[in-house]
């Protein structure tokens, strides 16, 4: 979004105390409940966060076949978080900003885990659910390039419909936006197609006035900060204590 379009974050710059209500950003056409806040952060914050991601210590990066990621806060097991070092200040800042939202995370479920995903144009993530270890609210800050996040019905019982027949629709995620996914939408699969061109279509929940057929090339690396809470925090394992010495 351009600077001349006043958005929530520009308001926030001028009036630090302005509190956003996440429920003002419900996407009506999307499954319940997806909330989408364009310009949740400003360009300076985006640049700063991208810089911190890029300059993180080399060993923080995990290389997957088609994506790089950083795990902050600890290792998420099936049921709990095995905590790691303290959350760095640059991510704590974003957690704090999200906690200031009304109707976001409850006080007693402050995010304690951040996953940083980096996608080059053409890269994506297989449809999946985030699973039961997390408090069922996903918050993601989008940096760099745009993407389409696609939603699918999960397989229910004997229903073996192929994935494409379970496709529900997509969210258009712009840089500097925040998306919140909870309730029924948390139970759906979400994924990002491996392609380098997205086209606005009638299945884009938040297309607004964007014309059907409008093509958006993925030209820039996209970095997402997926900020979540794991309610069960395990006691530090002996192994992790040993590693620290
Ligand atoms: O990059 C994204 O927005 C999605 C990441 C995601 O779904 C995940 O890491 O579980
Ligand atoms: Fe996910």
mmCIF file of C-alpha atoms and ligand atoms in Angstrom:
data_model
loop_
_atom_site.group_PDB
_atom_site.id
_atom_site.type_symbol
_atom_site.label_atom_id
_atom_site.label_comp_id
_atom_site.label_asym_id
_atom_site.label_seq_id
_atom_site.Cartn_x
_atom_site.Cartn_y
_atom_site.Cartn_z
ATOM 1 C CA UNK A 1 0.000 0.000 0.000
ATOM 2 C CA UNK A 2 1.122 3.526 -0.740
ATOM 3 C CA UNK A 3 1.960 6.029 1.970
ATOM 4 C CA UNK A 4 -0.818 8.316 0.790
ATOM 5 C CA UNK A 5 -3.439 5.766 1.798
ATOM 6 C CA UNK A 6 -4.020 6.310 5.496
ATOM 7 C CA UNK A 7 -3.922 2.954 7.236
ATOM 8 C CA UNK A 8 -4.053 1.804 10.821
ATOM 9 C CA UNK A 9 -0.281 1.978 11.224
ATOM 10 C CA UNK A 10 -0.056 5.548 9.986
ATOM 11 C CA UNK A 11 -2.626 6.457 12.599
ATOM 12 C CA UNK A 12 -0.602 4.623 15.143
ATOM 13 C CA UNK A 13 2.543 6.551 14.274
ATOM 14 C CA UNK A 14 0.858 9.809 15.084
ATOM 15 C CA UNK A 15 -1.098 8.607 18.083
ATOM 16 C CA UNK A 16 0.912 5.898 19.778
ATOM 17 C CA UNK A 17 -1.987 5.151 22.088
ATOM 18 C CA UNK A 18 -4.464 4.206 19.352
ATOM 19 C CA UNK A 19 -5.572 0.672 20.067
ATOM 20 C CA UNK A 20 -6.764 -1.393 17.143
ATOM 21 C CA UNK A 21 -9.609 -3.810 17.556
ATOM 22 C CA UNK A 22 -8.784 -6.910 15.526
ATOM 23 C CA UNK A 23 -12.498 -7.542 15.046
ATOM 24 C CA UNK A 24 -12.743 -4.416 12.909
ATOM 25 C CA UNK A 25 -10.674 -6.335 10.349
ATOM 26 C CA UNK A 26 -12.744 -9.496 9.917
ATOM 27 C CA UNK A 27 -12.748 -10.624 6.275
ATOM 28 C CA UNK A 28 -16.458 -11.244 5.703
ATOM 29 C CA UNK A 29 -16.087 -13.548 2.700
ATOM 30 C CA UNK A 30 -13.501 -15.752 4.389
ATOM 31 C CA UNK A 31 -14.209 -18.778 6.573
ATOM 32 C CA UNK A 32 -14.695 -17.818 10.195
ATOM 33 C CA UNK A 33 -12.479 -16.332 11.383
ATOM 34 C CA UNK A 34 -9.830 -14.601 9.324
ATOM 35 C CA UNK A 35 -8.835 -11.058 10.207
ATOM 36 C CA UNK A 36 -6.524 -9.096 7.945
ATOM 37 C CA UNK A 37 -4.877 -5.788 8.839
ATOM 38 C CA UNK A 38 -3.120 -4.073 5.905
ATOM 39 C CA UNK A 39 -0.191 -1.847 6.899
ATOM 40 C CA UNK A 40 -0.009 -3.291 10.389
ATOM 41 C CA UNK A 41 3.613 -2.161 10.336
ATOM 42 C CA UNK A 42 5.204 0.677 8.371
ATOM 43 C CA UNK A 43 8.010 0.550 5.803
ATOM 44 C CA UNK A 44 10.694 1.411 8.327
ATOM 45 C CA UNK A 45 9.626 -1.400 10.613
ATOM 46 C CA UNK A 46 9.494 -3.766 7.642
ATOM 47 C CA UNK A 47 13.004 -2.833 6.551
ATOM 48 C CA UNK A 48 14.299 -3.239 10.083
ATOM 49 C CA UNK A 49 12.698 -6.664 10.517
ATOM 50 C CA UNK A 50 13.991 -7.884 7.150
ATOM 51 C CA UNK A 51 17.450 -6.717 8.164
ATOM 52 C CA UNK A 52 17.263 -8.586 11.477
ATOM 53 C CA UNK A 53 16.126 -11.760 9.707
ATOM 54 C CA UNK A 54 18.936 -11.514 7.157
ATOM 55 C CA UNK A 55 21.613 -10.834 9.744
ATOM 56 C CA UNK A 56 20.557 -13.527 12.224
ATOM 57 C CA UNK A 57 23.401 -15.866 13.162
ATOM 58 C CA UNK A 58 23.986 -18.417 10.382
ATOM 59 C CA UNK A 59 23.126 -21.448 12.562
ATOM 60 C CA UNK A 60 19.637 -20.029 13.146
ATOM 61 C CA UNK A 61 18.724 -20.961 9.570
ATOM 62 C CA UNK A 62 17.205 -24.350 8.789
ATOM 63 C CA UNK A 63 17.363 -25.261 5.143
ATOM 64 C CA UNK A 64 14.402 -27.175 3.792
ATOM 65 C CA UNK A 65 14.116 -28.468 0.265
ATOM 66 C CA UNK A 66 12.333 -25.421 -0.943
ATOM 67 C CA UNK A 67 12.433 -22.819 1.818
ATOM 68 C CA UNK A 68 14.607 -21.485 4.642
ATOM 69 C CA UNK A 69 13.363 -20.956 8.162
ATOM 70 C CA UNK A 70 14.330 -19.723 11.597
ATOM 71 C CA UNK A 71 12.811 -20.994 14.780
ATOM 72 C CA UNK A 72 12.687 -18.595 17.743
ATOM 73 C CA UNK A 73 11.489 -19.397 21.244
ATOM 74 C CA UNK A 74 12.263 -23.091 21.238
ATOM 75 C CA UNK A 75 11.379 -26.384 19.650
ATOM 76 C CA UNK A 76 7.692 -27.168 19.280
ATOM 77 C CA UNK A 77 7.019 -30.799 20.120
ATOM 78 C CA UNK A 78 3.746 -32.681 19.684
ATOM 79 C CA UNK A 79 2.288 -31.186 22.820
ATOM 80 C CA UNK A 80 4.674 -28.632 24.225
ATOM 81 C CA UNK A 81 7.421 -26.100 23.715
ATOM 82 C CA UNK A 82 10.937 -26.969 24.776
ATOM 83 C CA UNK A 83 12.057 -23.431 25.441
ATOM 84 C CA UNK A 84 15.218 -21.990 24.061
ATOM 85 C CA UNK A 85 17.005 -18.725 24.629
ATOM 86 C CA UNK A 86 15.032 -15.591 25.304
ATOM 87 C CA UNK A 87 13.029 -14.100 22.476
ATOM 88 C CA UNK A 88 15.179 -11.418 20.800
ATOM 89 C CA UNK A 89 14.145 -7.815 21.269
ATOM 90 C CA UNK A 90 13.198 -7.313 17.586
ATOM 91 C CA UNK A 91 10.630 -10.121 17.783
ATOM 92 C CA UNK A 92 9.486 -9.236 21.296
ATOM 93 C CA UNK A 93 8.629 -5.809 19.860
ATOM 94 C CA UNK A 94 6.267 -7.422 17.352
ATOM 95 C CA UNK A 95 4.771 -9.711 19.986
ATOM 96 C CA UNK A 96 4.080 -6.623 22.075
ATOM 97 C CA UNK A 97 2.473 -4.856 19.103
ATOM 98 C CA UNK A 98 0.200 -7.846 18.520
ATOM 99 C CA UNK A 99 -0.648 -8.057 22.223
ATOM 100 C CA UNK A 100 -1.863 -4.455 22.054
ATOM 101 C CA UNK A 101 -4.630 -5.537 19.648
ATOM 102 C CA UNK A 102 -8.038 -5.903 21.174
ATOM 103 C CA UNK A 103 -9.553 -9.343 20.635
ATOM 104 C CA UNK A 104 -6.214 -10.823 19.689
ATOM 105 C CA UNK A 105 -4.315 -13.124 22.029
ATOM 106 C CA UNK A 106 -5.652 -13.354 25.577
ATOM 107 C CA UNK A 107 -3.264 -12.037 28.249
ATOM 108 C CA UNK A 108 -2.492 -15.557 29.470
ATOM 109 C CA UNK A 109 -1.607 -16.763 25.965
ATOM 110 C CA UNK A 110 1.078 -14.289 25.004
ATOM 111 C CA UNK A 111 3.010 -15.591 21.975
ATOM 112 C CA UNK A 112 6.174 -17.443 22.965
ATOM 113 C CA UNK A 113 7.210 -18.826 19.604
ATOM 114 C CA UNK A 114 8.046 -17.247 16.236
ATOM 115 C CA UNK A 115 8.720 -19.087 13.009
ATOM 116 C CA UNK A 116 10.417 -17.092 10.270
ATOM 117 C CA UNK A 117 9.843 -18.487 6.785
ATOM 118 C CA UNK A 118 11.637 -17.164 3.734
ATOM 119 C CA UNK A 119 10.282 -17.854 0.255
ATOM 120 C CA UNK A 120 11.968 -16.987 -3.003
ATOM 121 C CA UNK A 121 9.606 -16.331 -5.917
ATOM 122 C CA UNK A 122 8.281 -19.738 -6.949
ATOM 123 C CA UNK A 123 8.636 -21.268 -3.498
ATOM 124 C CA UNK A 124 5.744 -22.235 -1.227
ATOM 125 C CA UNK A 125 4.536 -24.476 1.560
ATOM 126 C CA UNK A 126 2.437 -27.640 1.333
ATOM 127 C CA UNK A 127 -1.103 -27.440 2.678
ATOM 128 C CA UNK A 128 -1.101 -28.346 6.373
ATOM 129 C CA UNK A 129 -2.672 -27.482 9.701
ATOM 130 C CA UNK A 130 -0.560 -26.051 12.496
ATOM 131 C CA UNK A 131 -1.802 -28.728 14.877
ATOM 132 C CA UNK A 132 -2.730 -29.056 18.522
ATOM 133 C CA UNK A 133 0.460 -27.879 20.241
ATOM 134 C CA UNK A 134 -0.467 -24.246 19.592
ATOM 135 C CA UNK A 135 -3.122 -22.071 21.136
ATOM 136 C CA UNK A 136 -5.466 -22.003 18.116
ATOM 137 C CA UNK A 137 -4.704 -18.519 16.845
ATOM 138 C CA UNK A 138 -2.114 -17.940 14.128
ATOM 139 C CA UNK A 139 -0.745 -14.442 13.687
ATOM 140 C CA UNK A 140 1.525 -13.751 10.754
ATOM 141 C CA UNK A 141 3.338 -10.566 9.769
ATOM 142 C CA UNK A 142 4.144 -10.415 6.067
ATOM 143 C CA UNK A 143 7.369 -8.830 4.789
ATOM 144 C CA UNK A 144 8.917 -8.297 1.363
ATOM 145 C CA UNK A 145 6.900 -9.859 -1.448
ATOM 146 C CA UNK A 146 3.183 -10.633 -1.543
ATOM 147 C CA UNK A 147 1.679 -14.105 -1.636
ATOM 148 C CA UNK A 148 -1.597 -15.988 -1.803
ATOM 149 C CA UNK A 149 -2.381 -18.157 1.204
ATOM 150 C CA UNK A 150 -4.777 -20.907 0.085
ATOM 151 C CA UNK A 151 -7.295 -22.660 2.320
ATOM 152 C CA UNK A 152 -8.653 -26.215 1.955
ATOM 153 C CA UNK A 153 -11.185 -28.360 3.811
ATOM 154 C CA UNK A 154 -9.443 -31.009 5.873
ATOM 155 C CA UNK A 155 -10.207 -34.659 5.112
ATOM 156 C CA UNK A 156 -13.212 -35.712 7.184
ATOM 157 C CA UNK A 157 -13.835 -39.383 7.873
ATOM 158 C CA UNK A 158 -13.919 -41.367 4.628
ATOM 159 C CA UNK A 159 -14.099 -38.278 2.454
ATOM 160 C CA UNK A 160 -11.174 -38.805 0.140
ATOM 161 C CA UNK A 161 -11.815 -35.923 -2.223
ATOM 162 C CA UNK A 162 -8.607 -34.754 -3.865
ATOM 163 C CA UNK A 163 -7.034 -31.618 -2.470
ATOM 164 C CA UNK A 164 -8.046 -29.370 -5.354
ATOM 165 C CA UNK A 165 -11.710 -30.265 -4.775
ATOM 166 C CA UNK A 166 -11.323 -29.206 -1.166
ATOM 167 C CA UNK A 167 -9.991 -25.761 -2.107
ATOM 168 C CA UNK A 168 -12.041 -23.007 -0.478
ATOM 169 C CA UNK A 169 -10.287 -19.796 -1.428
ATOM 170 C CA UNK A 170 -7.269 -17.597 -0.846
ATOM 171 C CA UNK A 171 -6.089 -14.629 1.129
ATOM 172 C CA UNK A 172 -3.990 -12.062 -0.727
ATOM 173 C CA UNK A 173 -1.201 -11.234 1.714
ATOM 174 C CA UNK A 174 0.503 -7.911 1.117
ATOM 175 C CA UNK A 175 3.794 -6.838 2.632
ATOM 176 C CA UNK A 176 3.447 -5.145 6.043
ATOM 177 C CA UNK A 177 0.070 -6.768 6.705
ATOM 178 C CA UNK A 178 -0.970 -8.959 9.610
ATOM 179 C CA UNK A 179 -3.261 -11.961 9.251
ATOM 180 C CA UNK A 180 -4.988 -13.623 12.184
ATOM 181 C CA UNK A 181 -6.463 -17.093 11.724
ATOM 182 C CA UNK A 182 -8.559 -18.779 14.402
ATOM 183 C CA UNK A 183 -11.782 -20.675 15.193
ATOM 184 C CA UNK A 184 -12.981 -22.781 12.227
ATOM 185 C CA UNK A 185 -10.347 -21.313 9.938
ATOM 186 C CA UNK A 186 -7.638 -22.692 12.249
ATOM 187 C CA UNK A 187 -8.923 -26.217 11.522
ATOM 188 C CA UNK A 188 -8.590 -25.772 7.740
ATOM 189 C CA UNK A 189 -5.465 -26.606 5.784
ATOM 190 C CA UNK A 190 -3.434 -23.671 4.562
ATOM 191 C CA UNK A 191 -0.661 -23.609 2.005
ATOM 192 C CA UNK A 192 1.168 -21.533 -0.582
ATOM 193 C CA UNK A 193 1.435 -22.696 -4.190
ATOM 194 C CA UNK A 194 4.852 -22.972 -5.751
ATOM 195 C CA UNK A 195 4.419 -20.492 -8.564
ATOM 196 C CA UNK A 196 5.731 -17.065 -9.429
ATOM 197 C CA UNK A 197 2.556 -15.433 -10.655
ATOM 198 C CA UNK A 198 -0.723 -14.986 -8.789
ATOM 199 C CA UNK A 199 -3.917 -13.754 -10.408
ATOM 200 C CA UNK A 200 -6.806 -12.130 -8.587
ATOM 201 C CA UNK A 201 -9.895 -14.314 -8.972
ATOM 202 C CA UNK A 202 -13.348 -14.608 -7.406
ATOM 203 C CA UNK A 203 -11.961 -16.970 -4.752
ATOM 204 C CA UNK A 204 -9.724 -14.307 -3.215
ATOM 205 C CA UNK A 205 -11.617 -13.477 -0.018
ATOM 206 C CA UNK A 206 -10.095 -10.023 0.427
ATOM 207 C CA UNK A 207 -9.909 -8.955 -3.212
ATOM 208 C CA UNK A 208 -11.937 -5.822 -2.468
ATOM 209 C CA UNK A 209 -12.075 -3.740 -5.629
ATOM 210 C CA UNK A 210 -9.138 -5.452 -7.310
ATOM 211 C CA UNK A 211 -10.132 -6.530 -10.808
ATOM 212 C CA UNK A 212 -10.545 -10.236 -11.535
ATOM 213 C CA UNK A 213 -7.662 -11.323 -13.734
ATOM 214 C CA UNK A 214 -5.171 -8.818 -12.344
ATOM 215 C CA UNK A 215 -1.786 -10.510 -12.349
ATOM 216 C CA UNK A 216 0.729 -10.123 -9.572
ATOM 217 C CA UNK A 217 4.213 -11.377 -10.206
ATOM 218 C CA UNK A 218 6.141 -12.703 -7.241
ATOM 219 C CA UNK A 219 9.314 -10.722 -7.787
ATOM 220 C CA UNK A 220 10.586 -10.182 -4.276
ATOM 221 C CA UNK A 221 11.599 -12.621 -1.570
ATOM 222 C CA UNK A 222 8.796 -12.970 0.939
ATOM 223 C CA UNK A 223 9.510 -13.351 4.634
ATOM 224 C CA UNK A 224 6.762 -14.249 7.068
ATOM 225 C CA UNK A 225 6.865 -14.060 10.849
ATOM 226 C CA UNK A 226 4.402 -16.581 12.232
ATOM 227 C CA UNK A 227 3.815 -15.631 15.835
ATOM 228 C CA UNK A 228 2.018 -18.119 18.058
ATOM 229 C CA UNK A 229 1.565 -19.309 21.631
ATOM 230 C CA UNK A 230 2.352 -22.798 22.837
ATOM 231 C CA UNK A 231 0.451 -23.168 26.116
ATOM 232 C CA UNK A 232 2.521 -26.048 27.491
ATOM 233 C CA UNK A 233 6.099 -25.107 28.137
ATOM 234 C CA UNK A 234 8.317 -28.033 29.089
ATOM 235 C CA UNK A 235 11.018 -27.755 31.702
ATOM 236 C CA UNK A 236 14.393 -27.326 30.042
ATOM 237 C CA UNK A 237 15.877 -30.663 29.096
ATOM 238 C CA UNK A 238 19.268 -31.611 30.485
ATOM 239 C CA UNK A 239 20.549 -31.716 26.930
ATOM 240 C CA UNK A 240 19.643 -28.114 26.325
ATOM 241 C CA UNK A 241 21.331 -27.096 29.579
ATOM 242 C CA UNK A 242 24.486 -28.956 28.597
ATOM 243 C CA UNK A 243 24.515 -27.302 25.182
ATOM 244 C CA UNK A 244 24.630 -23.924 26.864
ATOM 245 C CA UNK A 245 27.870 -24.500 28.748
HETATM 246 O O1 LIG B 1 4.460 -18.210 5.336
HETATM 247 C C1 LIG B 1 3.304 -18.284 5.721
HETATM 248 O O2 LIG B 1 2.547 -17.317 5.719
HETATM 249 C C2 LIG B 1 2.760 -19.603 6.190
HETATM 250 C C3 LIG B 1 3.671 -20.324 7.106
HETATM 251 C C4 LIG B 1 2.993 -21.495 7.757
HETATM 252 O O3 LIG B 1 1.893 -21.835 7.477
HETATM 253 C C5 LIG B 1 3.669 -22.251 8.800
HETATM 254 O O4 LIG B 1 4.898 -22.100 8.971
HETATM 255 O O5 LIG B 1 3.016 -23.061 9.501
HETATM 256 FE FE1 LIG B 2 1.008 -23.092 8.953
#
